[in-house]
PDB file of C-alpha atoms in Angstrom:
ATOM      1  CA  LEU A   1      96.537  50.466-156.166  1.00  0.00           C
ATOM      2  CA  ASN A   2      94.488  49.155-159.083  1.00  0.00           C
ATOM      3  CA  ILE A   3      91.546  47.706-157.186  1.00  0.00           C
ATOM      4  CA  ALA A   4      90.315  45.897-160.319  1.00  0.00           C
ATOM      5  CA  LYS A   5      93.268  43.528-159.998  1.00  0.00           C
ATOM      6  CA  ALA A   6      93.231  40.698-157.477  1.00  0.00           C
ATOM      7  CA  ALA A   7      96.990  41.115-157.106  1.00  0.00           C
ATOM      8  CA  ALA A   8      96.468  44.597-155.650  1.00  0.00           C
ATOM      9  CA  THR A   9      94.195  43.224-152.944  1.00  0.00           C
ATOM     10  CA  GLU A  10      96.713  40.496-152.141  1.00  0.00           C
ATOM     11  CA  PHE A  11      99.441  43.113-151.975  1.00  0.00           C
ATOM     12  CA  ALA A  12      97.401  45.145-149.468  1.00  0.00           C
ATOM     13  CA  LYS A  13      96.687  42.034-147.388  1.00  0.00           C
ATOM     14  CA  ASN A  14     100.384  41.169-147.349  1.00  0.00           C
ATOM     15  CA  ILE A  15     101.197  44.654-146.048  1.00  0.00           C
ATOM     16  CA  ILE A  16      98.583  44.218-143.325  1.00  0.00           C
ATOM     17  CA  ASP A  17     100.082  40.849-142.376  1.00  0.00           C
ATOM     18  CA  GLU A  18     103.602  42.298-142.228  1.00  0.00           C
ATOM     19  CA  TYR A  19     102.701  45.297-140.106  1.00  0.00           C
ATOM     20  CA  ALA A  20     100.358  43.323-137.883  1.00  0.00           C
ATOM     21  CA  ALA A  21     103.346  41.140-136.996  1.00  0.00           C
ATOM     22  CA  LEU A  22     105.571  44.160-136.314  1.00  0.00           C
ATOM     23  CA  PHE A  23     103.012  46.006-134.181  1.00  0.00           C
ATOM     24  CA  THR A  24     101.342  43.606-131.809  1.00  0.00           C
ATOM     25  CA  ASP A  25      98.643  45.894-130.350  1.00  0.00           C
ATOM     26  CA  GLU A  26      95.058  45.042-131.206  1.00  0.00           C
ATOM     27  CA  MET A  27      94.298  48.136-133.314  1.00  0.00           C
ATOM     28  CA  PHE A  28      95.054  48.666-137.016  1.00  0.00           C
ATOM     29  CA  HIS A  29      94.177  51.841-138.907  1.00  0.00           C
ATOM     30  CA  LEU A  30      93.105  51.205-142.501  1.00  0.00           C
ATOM     31  CA  GLY A  31      92.846  54.840-143.568  1.00  0.00           C
ATOM     32  CA  GLY A  32      90.079  55.281-146.126  1.00  0.00           C
ATOM     33  CA  ASP A  33      89.907  59.075-146.202  1.00  0.00           C
ATOM     34  CA  GLU A  34      89.737  61.282-149.277  1.00  0.00           C
ATOM     35  CA  VAL A  35      89.537  58.412-151.759  1.00  0.00           C
ATOM     36  CA  ASN A  36      89.839  59.792-155.289  1.00  0.00           C
ATOM     37  CA  ARG A  37      87.447  57.755-157.449  1.00  0.00           C
ATOM     38  CA  GLN A  38      88.409  59.706-160.550  1.00  0.00           C
ATOM     39  CA  CYS A  39      91.798  57.985-160.682  1.00  0.00           C
ATOM     40  CA  TRP A  40      90.064  54.618-161.110  1.00  0.00           C
ATOM     41  CA  GLU A  41      87.318  55.936-163.371  1.00  0.00           C
ATOM     42  CA  GLU A  42      89.977  57.153-165.821  1.00  0.00           C
ATOM     43  CA  ASP A  43      92.271  54.137-165.512  1.00  0.00           C
ATOM     44  CA  PRO A  44      92.261  51.964-168.700  1.00  0.00           C
ATOM     45  CA  ASP A  45      92.554  48.696-166.744  1.00  0.00           C
ATOM     46  CA  VAL A  46      89.631  49.590-164.500  1.00  0.00           C
ATOM     47  CA  GLN A  47      87.550  50.700-167.481  1.00  0.00           C
ATOM     48  CA  LYS A  48      88.303  47.431-169.233  1.00  0.00           C
ATOM     49  CA  TYR A  49      87.339  45.410-166.156  1.00  0.00           C
ATOM     50  CA  ILE A  50      84.056  47.270-165.681  1.00  0.00           C
ATOM     51  CA  LYS A  51      83.202  46.879-169.353  1.00  0.00           C
ATOM     52  CA  SER A  52      83.649  43.106-169.135  1.00  0.00           C
ATOM     53  CA  HIS A  53      81.750  42.863-165.804  1.00  0.00           C
ATOM     54  CA  PRO A  54      78.341  44.554-166.325  1.00  0.00           C
ATOM     55  CA  ASN A  55      77.497  44.674-162.614  1.00  0.00           C
ATOM     56  CA  ALA A  56      80.819  46.199-161.596  1.00  0.00           C
ATOM     57  CA  THR A  57      81.397  49.869-160.831  1.00  0.00           C
ATOM     58  CA  VAL A  58      84.180  51.734-159.093  1.00  0.00           C
ATOM     59  CA  GLU A  59      82.014  51.730-155.960  1.00  0.00           C
ATOM     60  CA  THR A  60      81.503  47.963-156.024  1.00  0.00           C
ATOM     61  CA  LEU A  61      85.228  47.442-156.603  1.00  0.00           C
ATOM     62  CA  LEU A  62      86.004  49.681-153.643  1.00  0.00           C
ATOM     63  CA  SER A  63      83.475  47.834-151.471  1.00  0.00           C
ATOM     64  CA  ASP A  64      85.042  44.512-152.439  1.00  0.00           C
ATOM     65  CA  PHE A  65      88.479  45.887-151.565  1.00  0.00           C
ATOM     66  CA  TYR A  66      87.248  47.082-148.176  1.00  0.00           C
ATOM     67  CA  THR A  67      85.604  43.711-147.559  1.00  0.00           C
ATOM     68  CA  ASN A  68      88.903  41.964-148.199  1.00  0.00           C
ATOM     69  CA  VAL A  69      91.109  44.182-146.046  1.00  0.00           C
ATOM     70  CA  HIS A  70      88.617  44.250-143.176  1.00  0.00           C
ATOM     71  CA  GLY A  71      88.331  40.491-143.479  1.00  0.00           C
ATOM     72  CA  GLU A  72      92.094  40.151-143.222  1.00  0.00           C
ATOM     73  CA  LEU A  73      92.123  42.159-140.005  1.00  0.00           C
ATOM     74  CA  GLU A  74      89.332  40.013-138.613  1.00  0.00           C
ATOM     75  CA  ARG A  75      91.385  36.901-139.444  1.00  0.00           C
ATOM     76  CA  LEU A  76      94.287  38.423-137.513  1.00  0.00           C
ATOM     77  CA  ASN A  77      92.042  39.310-134.546  1.00  0.00           C
ATOM     78  CA  LYS A  78      92.732  43.007-135.040  1.00  0.00           C
ATOM     79  CA  THR A  79      90.249  45.832-134.488  1.00  0.00           C
ATOM     80  CA  ALA A  80      89.936  48.035-137.567  1.00  0.00           C
ATOM     81  CA  LEU A  81      90.031  51.808-137.397  1.00  0.00           C
ATOM     82  CA  SER A  82      88.898  53.807-140.391  1.00  0.00           C
ATOM     83  CA  TRP A  83      88.324  57.415-141.326  1.00  0.00           C
ATOM     84  CA  GLU A  84      84.680  58.407-141.552  1.00  0.00           C
ATOM     85  CA  GLU A  85      84.469  58.358-145.362  1.00  0.00           C
ATOM     86  CA  THR A  86      84.393  54.566-145.267  1.00  0.00           C
ATOM     87  CA  LEU A  87      81.156  54.768-143.295  1.00  0.00           C
ATOM     88  CA  PHE A  88      79.504  57.846-144.814  1.00  0.00           C
ATOM     89  CA  HIS A  89      80.908  58.200-148.339  1.00  0.00           C
ATOM     90  CA  SER A  90      80.975  54.675-149.714  1.00  0.00           C
ATOM     91  CA  GLU A  91      78.578  51.823-150.349  1.00  0.00           C
ATOM     92  CA  TYR A  92      80.560  49.603-147.995  1.00  0.00           C
ATOM     93  CA  VAL A  93      79.128  48.901-144.556  1.00  0.00           C
ATOM     94  CA  PRO A  94      82.002  48.419-142.094  1.00  0.00           C
ATOM     95  CA  PRO A  95      81.711  45.755-139.397  1.00  0.00           C
ATOM     96  CA  LYS A  96      80.219  47.180-136.193  1.00  0.00           C
ATOM     97  CA  SER A  97      83.507  46.418-134.449  1.00  0.00           C
ATOM     98  CA  THR A  98      85.196  49.124-136.561  1.00  0.00           C
ATOM     99  CA  ILE A  99      86.215  52.320-134.778  1.00  0.00           C
ATOM    100  CA  ILE A 100      85.437  55.350-136.924  1.00  0.00           C
ATOM    101  CA  GLN A 101      87.743  58.364-136.755  1.00  0.00           C
ATOM    102  CA  THR A 102      85.687  61.467-137.470  1.00  0.00           C
ATOM    103  CA  TRP A 103      87.251  64.604-138.899  1.00  0.00           C
ATOM    104  CA  ILE A 104      85.127  66.328-141.553  1.00  0.00           C
ATOM    105  CA  ASP A 105      82.927  68.242-139.110  1.00  0.00           C
ATOM    106  CA  GLN A 106      81.825  68.069-135.500  1.00  0.00           C
ATOM    107  CA  GLU A 107      78.430  66.609-136.394  1.00  0.00           C
ATOM    108  CA  SER A 108      80.173  63.485-137.683  1.00  0.00           C
ATOM    109  CA  ILE A 109      80.657  62.363-134.074  1.00  0.00           C
ATOM    110  CA  PRO A 110      76.943  62.130-133.104  1.00  0.00           C
ATOM    111  CA  LYS A 111      76.151  60.749-136.587  1.00  0.00           C
ATOM    112  CA  THR A 112      78.699  57.960-136.096  1.00  0.00           C
ATOM    113  CA  VAL A 113      77.568  56.856-132.647  1.00  0.00           C
ATOM    114  CA  ALA A 114      73.917  57.076-133.735  1.00  0.00           C
ATOM    115  CA  LYS A 115      74.737  54.301-136.203  1.00  0.00           C
ATOM    116  CA  GLY A 116      76.134  52.188-133.362  1.00  0.00           C
ATOM    117  CA  TYR A 117      79.829  52.640-134.160  1.00  0.00           C
ATOM    118  CA  ARG A 118      82.556  53.684-131.773  1.00  0.00           C
ATOM    119  CA  SER A 119      84.124  57.041-132.559  1.00  0.00           C
ATOM    120  CA  ILE A 120      87.465  58.764-132.134  1.00  0.00           C
ATOM    121  CA  ALA A 121      86.921  62.514-132.334  1.00  0.00           C
ATOM    122  CA  SER A 122      89.368  64.423-134.557  1.00  0.00           C
ATOM    123  CA  PRO A 123      87.313  67.276-136.037  1.00  0.00           C
ATOM    124  CA  ALA A 124      89.360  69.498-138.316  1.00  0.00           C
ATOM    125  CA  SER A 125      87.484  72.524-137.008  1.00  0.00           C
ATOM    126  CA  ALA A 126      88.952  72.023-133.524  1.00  0.00           C
ATOM    127  CA  TYR A 127      91.768  69.480-133.550  1.00  0.00           C
ATOM    128  CA  TYR A 128      93.815  70.098-136.733  1.00  0.00           C
ATOM    129  CA  LEU A 129      96.909  71.862-135.417  1.00  0.00           C
ATOM    130  CA  ASP A 130      98.625  72.616-138.723  1.00  0.00           C
ATOM    131  CA  CYS A 131      95.842  74.965-139.852  1.00  0.00           C
ATOM    132  CA  GLY A 132      96.124  78.730-139.852  1.00  0.00           C
ATOM    133  CA  HIS A 133      99.182  79.350-142.008  1.00  0.00           C
ATOM    134  CA  GLY A 134      97.503  80.029-145.322  1.00  0.00           C
ATOM    135  CA  ALA A 135      97.661  78.011-148.507  1.00  0.00           C
ATOM    136  CA  TRP A 136     100.808  76.094-149.418  1.00  0.00           C
ATOM    137  CA  LEU A 137     100.289  76.576-153.171  1.00  0.00           C
ATOM    138  CA  SER A 138     102.930  79.113-154.172  1.00  0.00           C
ATOM    139  CA  ASN A 139     100.726  80.883-156.722  1.00  0.00           C
ATOM    140  CA  PHE A 140      97.681  81.275-154.448  1.00  0.00           C
ATOM    141  CA  ASP A 141      97.674  84.032-151.840  1.00  0.00           C
ATOM    142  CA  GLY A 142      94.734  82.793-149.813  1.00  0.00           C
ATOM    143  CA  ASN A 143      93.626  80.667-146.911  1.00  0.00           C
ATOM    144  CA  SER A 144      94.092  76.944-146.601  1.00  0.00           C
ATOM    145  CA  TRP A 145      90.996  74.765-146.516  1.00  0.00           C
ATOM    146  CA  CYS A 146      91.132  74.431-142.731  1.00  0.00           C
ATOM    147  CA  ASP A 147      92.081  77.955-141.652  1.00  0.00           C
ATOM    148  CA  PRO A 148      91.921  79.703-139.256  1.00  0.00           C
ATOM    149  CA  TYR A 149      94.461  78.779-136.584  1.00  0.00           C
ATOM    150  CA  LYS A 150      93.009  76.699-133.732  1.00  0.00           C
ATOM    151  CA  SER A 151      93.880  78.542-130.531  1.00  0.00           C
ATOM    152  CA  TRP A 152      94.299  76.699-127.244  1.00  0.00           C
ATOM    153  CA  MET A 153      91.020  78.272-126.088  1.00  0.00           C
ATOM    154  CA  HIS A 154      89.160  77.071-129.175  1.00  0.00           C
ATOM    155  CA  ILE A 155      90.525  73.583-128.601  1.00  0.00           C
ATOM    156  CA  TYR A 156      89.659  73.654-124.901  1.00  0.00           C
ATOM    157  CA  ASN A 157      86.110  74.794-125.589  1.00  0.00           C
ATOM    158  CA  PHE A 158      85.369  71.913-127.965  1.00  0.00           C
ATOM    159  CA  ASP A 159      83.230  69.171-126.421  1.00  0.00           C
ATOM    160  CA  PRO A 160      83.248  65.807-128.232  1.00  0.00           C
ATOM    161  CA  PHE A 161      79.981  64.925-126.495  1.00  0.00           C
ATOM    162  CA  ALA A 162      78.102  67.961-127.772  1.00  0.00           C
ATOM    163  CA  ASN A 163      74.762  67.041-129.365  1.00  0.00           C
ATOM    164  CA  ILE A 164      74.874  63.494-127.981  1.00  0.00           C
ATOM    165  CA  THR A 165      72.071  63.120-125.452  1.00  0.00           C
ATOM    166  CA  ASN A 166      71.839  59.326-125.290  1.00  0.00           C
ATOM    167  CA  SER A 167      74.055  57.947-122.497  1.00  0.00           C
ATOM    168  CA  ALA A 168      74.735  54.708-124.374  1.00  0.00           C
ATOM    169  CA  GLU A 169      75.850  56.650-127.433  1.00  0.00           C
ATOM    170  CA  LYS A 170      78.142  58.846-125.312  1.00  0.00           C
ATOM    171  CA  LYS A 171      79.984  55.698-124.245  1.00  0.00           C
ATOM    172  CA  LEU A 172      80.716  54.990-127.919  1.00  0.00           C
ATOM    173  CA  VAL A 173      82.975  58.073-128.068  1.00  0.00           C
ATOM    174  CA  VAL A 174      86.060  56.134-127.030  1.00  0.00           C
ATOM    175  CA  GLY A 175      88.708  58.772-127.545  1.00  0.00           C
ATOM    176  CA  ALA A 176      89.994  61.884-129.239  1.00  0.00           C
ATOM    177  CA  GLU A 177      93.083  62.704-131.257  1.00  0.00           C
ATOM    178  CA  VAL A 178      94.606  65.911-132.528  1.00  0.00           C
ATOM    179  CA  ALA A 179      96.246  65.876-135.944  1.00  0.00           C
ATOM    180  CA  LEU A 180      99.318  67.748-137.128  1.00  0.00           C
ATOM    181  CA  TRP A 181      99.805  67.161-140.845  1.00  0.00           C
ATOM    182  CA  SER A 182     103.141  67.814-142.460  1.00  0.00           C
ATOM    183  CA  GLU A 183     102.395  70.059-145.459  1.00  0.00           C
ATOM    184  CA  GLN A 184     103.599  73.091-143.485  1.00  0.00           C
ATOM    185  CA  SER A 185     105.300  71.567-140.479  1.00  0.00           C
ATOM    186  CA  ASP A 186     108.479  69.635-139.835  1.00  0.00           C
ATOM    187  CA  GLU A 187     110.947  68.861-137.054  1.00  0.00           C
ATOM    188  CA  THR A 188     111.771  72.563-136.651  1.00  0.00           C
ATOM    189  CA  SER A 189     108.202  73.611-135.850  1.00  0.00           C
ATOM    190  CA  ILE A 190     106.579  70.542-134.314  1.00  0.00           C
ATOM    191  CA  ASP A 191     107.087  71.503-130.644  1.00  0.00           C
ATOM    192  CA  ASN A 192     105.709  74.979-131.188  1.00  0.00           C
ATOM    193  CA  TYR A 193     102.699  73.733-133.136  1.00  0.00           C
ATOM    194  CA  LEU A 194     101.829  71.001-130.646  1.00  0.00           C
ATOM    195  CA  TRP A 195     102.456  72.512-127.235  1.00  0.00           C
ATOM    196  CA  PRO A 196     100.779  73.629-125.081  1.00  0.00           C
ATOM    197  CA  ARG A 197      97.647  73.274-127.245  1.00  0.00           C
ATOM    198  CA  VAL A 198      97.726  69.496-126.884  1.00  0.00           C
ATOM    199  CA  SER A 199      97.655  69.949-123.115  1.00  0.00           C
ATOM    200  CA  ALA A 200      94.395  71.875-123.462  1.00  0.00           C
ATOM    201  CA  MET A 201      92.933  69.074-125.556  1.00  0.00           C
ATOM    202  CA  ALA A 202      94.218  66.399-123.163  1.00  0.00           C
ATOM    203  CA  GLU A 203      92.457  67.869-120.146  1.00  0.00           C
ATOM    204  CA  THR A 204      89.017  68.052-121.736  1.00  0.00           C
ATOM    205  CA  SER A 205      89.470  64.657-123.388  1.00  0.00           C
ATOM    206  CA  TRP A 206      90.481  62.886-120.184  1.00  0.00           C
ATOM    207  CA  ALA A 207      88.503  64.844-117.601  1.00  0.00           C
ATOM    208  CA  GLY A 208      85.587  65.975-119.775  1.00  0.00           C
ATOM    209  CA  LYS A 209      84.392  69.439-120.681  1.00  0.00           C
ATOM    210  CA  VAL A 210      81.835  69.140-117.880  1.00  0.00           C
ATOM    211  CA  ASP A 211      82.917  67.996-114.407  1.00  0.00           C
ATOM    212  CA  SER A 212      81.055  65.576-112.152  1.00  0.00           C
ATOM    213  CA  SER A 213      79.011  68.385-110.597  1.00  0.00           C
ATOM    214  CA  GLY A 214      77.805  69.601-113.989  1.00  0.00           C
ATOM    215  CA  HIS A 215      80.105  72.619-114.082  1.00  0.00           C
ATOM    216  CA  VAL A 216      81.415  73.486-117.561  1.00  0.00           C
ATOM    217  CA  ARG A 217      85.180  73.967-117.418  1.00  0.00           C
ATOM    218  CA  THR A 218      86.274  77.367-118.744  1.00  0.00           C
ATOM    219  CA  THR A 219      89.444  78.717-120.322  1.00  0.00           C
ATOM    220  CA  ALA A 220      89.719  81.392-117.610  1.00  0.00           C
ATOM    221  CA  GLU A 221      89.916  78.661-114.969  1.00  0.00           C
ATOM    222  CA  VAL A 222      92.538  76.585-116.735  1.00  0.00           C
ATOM    223  CA  ALA A 223      94.764  79.380-118.054  1.00  0.00           C
ATOM    224  CA  GLN A 224      97.164  79.526-115.096  1.00  0.00           C
ATOM    225  CA  ARG A 225      97.588  75.765-114.976  1.00  0.00           C
ATOM    226  CA  LEU A 226      98.379  75.767-118.691  1.00  0.00           C
ATOM    227  CA  HIS A 227     100.933  78.541-118.122  1.00  0.00           C
ATOM    228  CA  ASP A 228     102.565  76.345-115.477  1.00  0.00           C
ATOM    229  CA  GLN A 229     102.534  73.367-117.816  1.00  0.00           C
ATOM    230  CA  ARG A 230     104.046  75.440-120.607  1.00  0.00           C
ATOM    231  CA  PHE A 231     106.900  76.582-118.322  1.00  0.00           C
ATOM    232  CA  ARG A 232     107.538  72.947-117.342  1.00  0.00           C
ATOM    233  CA  LEU A 233     107.740  71.976-121.013  1.00  0.00           C
ATOM    234  CA  VAL A 234     110.123  74.819-121.863  1.00  0.00           C
ATOM    235  CA  GLY A 235     112.273  73.874-118.873  1.00  0.00           C
ATOM    236  CA  ARG A 236     112.619  70.414-120.361  1.00  0.00           C
ATOM    237  CA  GLY A 237     113.719  71.738-123.724  1.00  0.00           C
ATOM    238  CA  ILE A 238     110.325  71.561-125.467  1.00  0.00           C
ATOM    239  CA  MET A 239     109.764  74.798-127.372  1.00  0.00           C
ATOM    240  CA  ALA A 240     106.117  75.292-126.419  1.00  0.00           C
ATOM    241  CA  GLU A 241     104.586  78.542-127.625  1.00  0.00           C
ATOM    242  CA  PRO A 242     103.402  81.156-125.088  1.00  0.00           C
ATOM    243  CA  LEU A 243      99.701  81.387-124.306  1.00  0.00           C
ATOM    244  CA  GLN A 244      99.640  85.075-123.395  1.00  0.00           C
ATOM    245  CA  PRO A 245     102.082  87.904-122.663  1.00  0.00           C
ATOM    246  CA  LEU A 246     104.415  87.040-119.772  1.00  0.00           C
ATOM    247  CA  TRP A 247     102.738  89.705-117.616  1.00  0.00           C
ATOM    248  CA  CYS A 248      99.493  87.699-117.765  1.00  0.00           C
ATOM    249  CA  ALA A 249     101.224  84.551-116.591  1.00  0.00           C
ATOM    250  CA  ARG A 250     102.734  86.477-113.671  1.00  0.00           C
ATOM    251  CA  ASN A 251      99.420  88.157-112.785  1.00  0.00           C
ATOM    252  CA  PRO A 252      96.748  85.441-112.879  1.00  0.00           C
ATOM    253  CA  GLY A 253      93.211  86.595-113.551  1.00  0.00           C
ATOM    254  CA  ASN A 254      94.236  90.042-114.818  1.00  0.00           C
ATOM    255  CA  CYS A 255      94.028  89.347-118.539  1.00  0.00           C
ATOM    256  CA  LEU A 256      90.292  88.806-118.857  1.00  0.00           C
ATOM    257  CA  LEU A 257      87.808  90.518-121.148  1.00  0.00           C
ATOM    258  CA  PRO A 258      85.476  92.556-118.918  1.00  0.00           C
ATOM    259  CA  SER A 259      82.120  90.816-118.522  1.00  0.00           C
TER     260      SER A 259
END
């Protein structure tokens, strides 16, 4: 979109209106991640606009665009969701009603709630399930940006509330979401990539990494239940990957690193 043109903003608002009518829930994700300013900085139309408007920059144009699309959601009584770059990497200040989805690093979660915004935790370092298969550029024999692979234990051990000590700020962490991007996944691999790792994430997201008595849940404690869940999934035709060798599943507690 050429954000220097009013027609582009109207186009975006029309898309919002159309999809808001199709999907009647109260949430609407606006995206906003990995915005490439260079595309606009090199665009002749944008350059021409900025030259004729001395106070305009790519950042002010982007802020105006965000103001318009957030305003459209407000008019429709929708709650905006946005990736964290809108909050941390732009001059725009989102409305406090915006839910910020954090992904760049785990510290983005406490930074978001410290500013008074609600957060959905999706840190790439713990919750990006497509990572760990190397680069997808065919002339580069190296790692992808988000390697290594996120094991079910790594996912289970992540605590979205880590480094948040204020009880009011903890309440602003309203959810968590894993992500499985499609650069190196498709319908043939999706079951294997998702399950049972999502089950590990679901338990700590719903029940908490720490139980009501203050006990920190461990991977050793949950392993057998995850084995059982994996067998249930496979029995229903979902090709969930194994957690451990079959012998370990049949002999609970016997595949532990000596303490």
